Amino acid sequence: MVSGGIFVGIDLANALFRFEIPTCQIRNARYNLDGTGNRLSDGGGMYLQLDKSGGKYWRMNYRFIGKQKTLALGAYPAVSLAAARKKRENARENLAAGIDPGEAKKAEKRAVRMAAANSFEVVANGWMEERKTVRNPTVNLAN
């Protein structure tokens, strides 16, 4: 409904999220060989990419410092629709704060990998110290 060039009854702040994919459409989606319809949009830049091999991948397009970028949110069904939407919201919050969501994801993965490597190193060194045998080179066992 239009009144004097202004939309009445529509929340324009949330208008990006009006096009939500029904769960049954996600389950039943198949790759189309002619290339049309292989992206199911959920709004806010998020979509489900259908692959030839049958894979379904959540993606989000965004712009950061004038560049078009794509963020991988996970594979369906390992990442549900609700989880993908939460990831989209986190990415949008990062964008609003001036942080590139792709770089933030890389930094988070790097931190997790470093934490795992450091904790394994500490445990392994402790184990080695515990089991280290002290050798005295002056003792001759042949005699």
Coordinates of N, CA and C in Angstrom, one line a residue:
M1 N 0.8 -1.2 0.0 CA 0.0 0.0 0.0 C 0.9 1.2 0.0
V2 N 0.7 2.2 -0.9 CA 1.5 3.4 -1.0 C 0.6 4.6 -0.7
S3 N 1.2 5.4 0.1 CA 0.5 6.7 0.5 C 1.5 7.8 0.3
G4 N 1.3 8.6 -0.7 CA 2.2 9.8 -0.9 C 3.7 9.3 -1.1
G5 N 3.9 8.2 -1.7 CA 5.3 7.8 -2.0 C 5.9 7.0 -0.8
I6 N 5.2 6.8 0.3 CA 5.7 6.1 1.4 C 5.0 4.8 1.6
F7 N 5.7 3.8 1.9 CA 5.1 2.5 2.1 C 4.5 2.5 3.5
V8 N 3.2 2.1 3.6 CA 2.5 2.0 4.8 C 2.4 0.6 5.3
G9 N 2.7 0.3 6.5 CA 2.6 -1.0 7.1 C 3.8 -1.9 6.8
I10 N 4.9 -1.4 6.3 CA 6.0 -2.2 6.0 C 7.2 -1.7 6.9
D11 N 7.8 -2.6 7.6 CA 9.0 -2.2 8.4 C 10.2 -2.3 7.5
L12 N 10.6 -1.1 7.0 CA 11.7 -1.0 6.0 C 13.0 -1.4 6.6
A13 N 13.2 -1.3 7.9 CA 14.5 -1.7 8.6 C 14.7 -3.2 8.5
N14 N 13.6 -4.0 8.5 CA 13.7 -5.4 8.4 C 13.3 -6.0 7.1
A15 N 13.1 -5.1 6.1 CA 12.6 -5.5 4.8 C 13.6 -6.5 4.1
L16 N 14.9 -6.5 4.4 CA 15.8 -7.4 3.8 C 15.6 -8.8 4.2
F17 N 14.9 -9.0 5.3 CA 14.8 -10.4 5.9 C 13.4 -11.0 5.6
R18 N 12.6 -10.3 4.7 CA 11.3 -10.8 4.4 C 11.3 -12.0 3.5
F19 N 12.3 -12.3 2.8 CA 12.4 -13.4 1.8 C 13.0 -14.6 2.5
E20 N 12.4 -15.3 3.4 CA 13.0 -16.4 4.1 C 12.6 -17.7 3.3
I21 N 13.6 -18.6 3.3 CA 13.4 -19.9 2.6 C 12.6 -20.9 3.6
P22 N 11.6 -21.5 3.1 CA 10.9 -22.5 4.0 C 11.9 -23.7 4.1
T23 N 11.8 -24.4 5.3 CA 12.7 -25.5 5.5 C 12.4 -26.7 4.5
C24 N 11.2 -26.9 4.2 CA 10.9 -28.0 3.2 C 11.5 -27.7 1.9
Q25 N 11.6 -26.4 1.5 CA 12.2 -26.1 0.2 C 13.7 -26.4 0.2
I26 N 14.3 -26.2 1.4 CA 15.7 -26.5 1.5 C 16.0 -28.0 1.4
R27 N 15.2 -28.8 2.1 CA 15.3 -30.2 2.0 C 15.1 -30.8 0.6
N28 N 14.2 -30.2 -0.1 CA 13.8 -30.8 -1.4 C 14.6 -30.1 -2.6
A29 N 15.5 -29.2 -2.3 CA 16.2 -28.5 -3.4 C 17.2 -29.4 -4.1
R30 N 17.2 -29.3 -5.4 CA 18.1 -30.1 -6.2 C 18.8 -29.2 -7.2
Y31 N 20.0 -29.6 -7.6 CA 20.8 -28.9 -8.6 C 20.1 -28.9 -9.9
N32 N 20.0 -27.7 -10.6 CA 19.4 -27.6 -11.9 C 20.5 -27.5 -13.0
L33 N 20.5 -28.4 -13.9 CA 21.6 -28.5 -14.9 C 21.7 -27.3 -15.8
D34 N 20.6 -26.6 -16.0 CA 20.7 -25.4 -16.9 C 21.3 -24.2 -16.1
G35 N 21.5 -24.3 -14.8 CA 22.2 -23.2 -14.1 C 21.3 -22.3 -13.4
T36 N 20.0 -22.3 -13.7 CA 19.0 -21.4 -13.1 C 18.5 -22.0 -11.8
G37 N 18.3 -21.2 -10.8 CA 17.7 -21.6 -9.6 C 18.6 -22.4 -8.7
N38 N 19.9 -22.3 -8.8 CA 20.9 -23.0 -8.0 C 21.3 -22.2 -6.8
R39 N 20.7 -21.1 -6.6 CA 20.9 -20.3 -5.4 C 19.5 -19.9 -4.8
L40 N 19.3 -20.3 -3.6 CA 18.0 -20.0 -2.9 C 18.3 -18.9 -1.9
S41 N 17.7 -17.8 -2.2 CA 18.0 -16.6 -1.3 C 17.2 -16.6 0.0
D42 N 17.8 -16.3 1.1 CA 17.1 -16.2 2.3 C 17.0 -14.7 2.8
G43 N 17.6 -13.8 2.1 CA 17.6 -12.4 2.5 C 18.8 -12.0 3.3
G44 N 19.1 -10.7 3.2 CA 20.2 -10.2 4.0 C 21.5 -10.6 3.4
G45 N 21.5 -11.0 2.1 CA 22.7 -11.4 1.4 C 23.0 -12.9 1.6
M46 N 22.3 -13.6 2.4 CA 22.5 -15.0 2.6 C 21.7 -15.9 1.6
Y47 N 22.4 -17.0 1.1 CA 21.7 -17.9 0.2 C 22.2 -19.3 0.4
L48 N 21.5 -20.2 -0.2 CA 21.9 -21.6 -0.2 C 22.4 -22.0 -1.6
Q49 N 23.7 -22.3 -1.7 CA 24.2 -22.6 -3.0 C 24.1 -24.1 -3.3
L50 N 23.5 -24.5 -4.4 CA 23.4 -25.9 -4.7 C 24.5 -26.4 -5.6
D51 N 25.1 -27.5 -5.3 CA 26.3 -28.0 -6.1 C 25.9 -29.2 -6.9
K52 N 26.6 -29.4 -8.0 CA 26.3 -30.5 -8.9 C 26.4 -31.9 -8.2
S53 N 27.3 -32.0 -7.2 CA 27.4 -33.3 -6.5 C 26.3 -33.5 -5.5
G54 N 25.4 -32.5 -5.3 CA 24.4 -32.7 -4.4 C 24.6 -31.9 -3.1
G55 N 25.7 -31.3 -2.9 CA 26.0 -30.5 -1.7 C 25.2 -29.2 -1.7
K56 N 24.9 -28.8 -0.5 CA 24.2 -27.5 -0.2 C 25.0 -26.7 0.7
Y57 N 25.4 -25.5 0.3 CA 26.3 -24.7 1.1 C 25.7 -23.3 1.4
W58 N 25.7 -22.9 2.6 CA 25.3 -21.6 3.0 C 26.4 -20.6 2.7
R59 N 26.0 -19.5 2.0 CA 26.9 -18.4 1.7 C 26.3 -17.1 2.0
M60 N 27.1 -16.1 2.1 CA 26.6 -14.7 2.4 C 27.5 -13.8 1.6
N61 N 26.9 -13.0 0.7 CA 27.6 -11.9 0.0 C 27.5 -10.6 0.8
Y62 N 28.6 -9.9 0.8 CA 28.7 -8.6 1.5 C 29.7 -7.7 0.8
R63 N 29.7 -6.5 1.1 CA 30.7 -5.5 0.6 C 31.5 -5.0 1.8
F64 N 32.8 -5.0 1.6 CA 33.6 -4.4 2.7 C 34.7 -3.5 2.0
I65 N 34.7 -2.3 2.3 CA 35.6 -1.3 1.7 C 35.5 -1.3 0.2
G66 N 34.3 -1.3 -0.3 CA 34.1 -1.3 -1.7 C 34.3 -2.5 -2.5
K67 N 34.6 -3.6 -1.8 CA 34.9 -4.9 -2.5 C 33.7 -5.9 -2.2
Q68 N 33.3 -6.6 -3.3 CA 32.3 -7.6 -3.1 C 33.0 -8.9 -2.6
K69 N 32.5 -9.5 -1.5 CA 33.1 -10.7 -0.9 C 32.0 -11.7 -0.6
T70 N 32.4 -12.9 -0.4 CA 31.5 -14.0 -0.1 C 32.0 -14.7 1.1
L71 N 31.2 -14.9 2.1 CA 31.5 -15.6 3.3 C 30.9 -17.0 3.4
A72 N 31.6 -18.0 3.6 CA 31.1 -19.4 3.7 C 30.6 -19.6 5.2
L73 N 29.3 -19.9 5.3 CA 28.7 -20.1 6.6 C 28.6 -21.6 7.0
G74 N 28.8 -22.5 6.1 CA 28.7 -23.9 6.4 C 27.9 -24.7 5.4
A75 N 27.9 -26.0 5.6 CA 27.2 -26.9 4.7 C 25.9 -27.4 5.3
Y76 N 24.8 -27.5 4.5 CA 23.6 -28.0 5.0 C 23.6 -29.5 4.9
P77 N 23.2 -30.3 5.8 CA 22.5 -30.1 7.0 C 23.3 -29.9 8.3
A78 N 24.6 -30.0 8.1 CA 25.5 -29.8 9.3 C 25.2 -28.5 10.0
V79 N 25.0 -27.4 9.2 CA 24.6 -26.1 9.7 C 23.2 -25.9 9.3
S80 N 22.3 -25.9 10.3 CA 20.9 -25.7 10.1 C 20.5 -24.3 9.6
L81 N 19.3 -24.1 9.2 CA 18.8 -22.8 8.7 C 19.0 -21.8 9.9
A82 N 18.6 -22.2 11.1 CA 18.6 -21.2 12.2 C 20.1 -20.9 12.5
A83 N 21.0 -21.9 12.5 CA 22.4 -21.6 12.8 C 23.0 -20.7 11.7
A84 N 22.6 -20.9 10.4 CA 23.1 -20.1 9.4 C 22.6 -18.6 9.5
R85 N 21.4 -18.5 10.0 CA 20.9 -17.1 10.2 C 21.6 -16.4 11.3
K86 N 21.9 -17.2 12.4 CA 22.7 -16.6 13.5 C 24.1 -16.2 13.0
K87 N 24.7 -17.0 12.2 CA 26.0 -16.6 11.6 C 25.9 -15.4 10.7
R88 N 24.8 -15.3 10.0 CA 24.6 -14.1 9.2 C 24.5 -12.9 10.1
E89 N 23.7 -13.0 11.2 CA 23.6 -11.8 12.1 C 24.9 -11.4 12.7
N90 N 25.7 -12.4 13.1 CA 27.1 -12.1 13.6 C 27.9 -11.4 12.6
A91 N 27.8 -11.8 11.3 CA 28.6 -11.2 10.3 C 28.1 -9.8 10.0
R92 N 26.8 -9.6 10.1 CA 26.3 -8.2 9.9 C 26.7 -7.3 11.0
E93 N 26.7 -7.8 12.2 CA 27.2 -7.0 13.4 C 28.7 -6.7 13.2
N94 N 29.5 -7.6 12.7 CA 30.9 -7.3 12.5 C 31.0 -6.2 11.4
L95 N 30.2 -6.3 10.4 CA 30.2 -5.2 9.3 C 29.9 -3.9 9.9
A96 N 28.8 -3.9 10.7 CA 28.4 -2.6 11.3 C 29.5 -2.0 12.2
A97 N 30.3 -2.9 12.8 CA 31.4 -2.4 13.7 C 32.7 -2.1 12.9
G98 N 32.6 -2.3 11.5 CA 33.8 -2.0 10.7 C 34.8 -3.1 10.6
I99 N 34.3 -4.3 10.9 CA 35.2 -5.5 10.9 C 34.8 -6.4 9.7
D100 N 35.8 -6.9 8.9 CA 35.5 -7.8 7.8 C 35.2 -9.1 8.4
P101 N 34.0 -9.7 8.2 CA 33.6 -11.0 8.7 C 34.5 -12.1 8.2
G102 N 35.0 -12.1 7.0 CA 35.9 -13.1 6.5 C 37.2 -13.1 7.2
E103 N 37.8 -11.9 7.5 CA 39.0 -11.9 8.2 C 38.8 -12.3 9.7
A104 N 37.7 -11.9 10.2 CA 37.4 -12.3 11.6 C 37.3 -13.8 11.8
K105 N 36.7 -14.4 10.8 CA 36.6 -15.9 10.8 C 38.0 -16.6 10.7
K106 N 38.8 -16.0 9.8 CA 40.2 -16.5 9.6 C 41.0 -16.4 10.9
A107 N 40.8 -15.2 11.6 CA 41.6 -15.0 12.9 C 41.1 -15.9 13.9
E108 N 39.8 -16.2 14.0 CA 39.2 -17.1 15.0 C 39.7 -18.5 14.7
K109 N 39.8 -19.0 13.5 CA 40.3 -20.3 13.2 C 41.8 -20.4 13.5
R110 N 42.5 -19.3 13.3 CA 43.9 -19.3 13.6 C 44.1 -19.4 15.1
A111 N 43.3 -18.7 15.9 CA 43.5 -18.7 17.3 C 43.1 -20.1 17.9
V112 N 42.1 -20.7 17.3 CA 41.7 -22.1 17.8 C 42.9 -23.1 17.5
R113 N 43.4 -22.9 16.3 CA 44.5 -23.8 15.9 C 45.7 -23.6 16.7
M114 N 46.0 -22.4 17.1 CA 47.2 -22.1 17.9 C 47.0 -22.6 19.3
A115 N 45.8 -22.4 19.8 CA 45.4 -22.9 21.2 C 45.6 -24.4 21.3
A116 N 45.1 -25.1 20.2 CA 45.2 -26.6 20.2 C 46.6 -27.0 20.1
A117 N 47.4 -26.3 19.3 CA 48.8 -26.7 19.1 C 49.6 -26.5 20.4
N118 N 49.3 -25.3 21.0 CA 50.0 -25.0 22.3 C 49.6 -26.0 23.4
S119 N 48.4 -26.3 23.5 CA 48.0 -27.2 24.6 C 48.6 -28.6 24.3
F120 N 48.6 -29.1 23.1 CA 49.2 -30.4 22.8 C 50.7 -30.4 23.1
E121 N 51.3 -29.3 22.7 CA 52.8 -29.2 23.0 C 53.1 -29.3 24.5
V122 N 52.3 -28.6 25.3 CA 52.5 -28.6 26.7 C 52.2 -30.0 27.3
V123 N 51.2 -30.7 26.9 CA 50.9 -32.0 27.3 C 52.0 -33.0 26.9
A124 N 52.4 -32.9 25.7 CA 53.4 -33.8 25.1 C 54.8 -33.6 25.9
N125 N 55.1 -32.4 26.1 CA 56.4 -32.1 26.8 C 56.3 -32.6 28.2
G126 N 55.2 -32.5 28.9 CA 55.0 -33.0 30.2 C 55.1 -34.5 30.2
W127 N 54.5 -35.1 29.3 CA 54.6 -36.6 29.2 C 56.0 -37.1 29.0
M128 N 56.8 -36.4 28.1 CA 58.1 -36.7 27.8 C 59.0 -36.6 29.0
E129 N 58.8 -35.5 29.8 CA 59.6 -35.2 31.0 C 59.3 -36.3 32.0
E130 N 58.1 -36.8 32.1 CA 57.7 -37.8 33.1 C 58.4 -39.1 32.8
R131 N 58.5 -39.4 31.5 CA 59.1 -40.7 31.1 C 60.5 -40.7 30.7
K132 N 61.2 -39.6 30.9 CA 62.6 -39.5 30.5 C 63.4 -40.3 31.5
T133 N 64.3 -41.1 31.0 CA 65.2 -41.9 31.8 C 66.5 -41.1 31.9
V134 N 67.1 -41.1 33.1 CA 68.3 -40.4 33.3 C 69.5 -41.4 33.0
R135 N 70.3 -41.0 32.1 CA 71.5 -41.9 31.7 C 72.7 -41.3 32.3
N136 N 73.5 -42.1 33.0 CA 74.8 -41.7 33.5 C 75.9 -42.3 32.6
P137 N 76.6 -41.5 31.9 CA 77.5 -42.0 30.9 C 78.8 -42.6 31.6
T138 N 79.0 -42.4 32.9 CA 80.2 -42.9 33.6 C 80.0 -44.3 34.0
V139 N 78.7 -44.8 34.0 CA 78.5 -46.2 34.5 C 78.7 -47.1 33.2
N140 N 79.5 -48.1 33.4 CA 79.7 -49.0 32.3 C 79.0 -50.3 32.7
L141 N 78.0 -50.7 31.9 CA 77.3 -51.9 32.3 C 78.0 -53.2 31.8
A142 N 79.0 -53.1 31.0 CA 79.7 -54.3 30.5 C 80.6 -54.9 31.6
N143 N 81.0 -54.2 32.5 CA 81.9 -54.8 33.6 C 81.1 -55.5 34.6

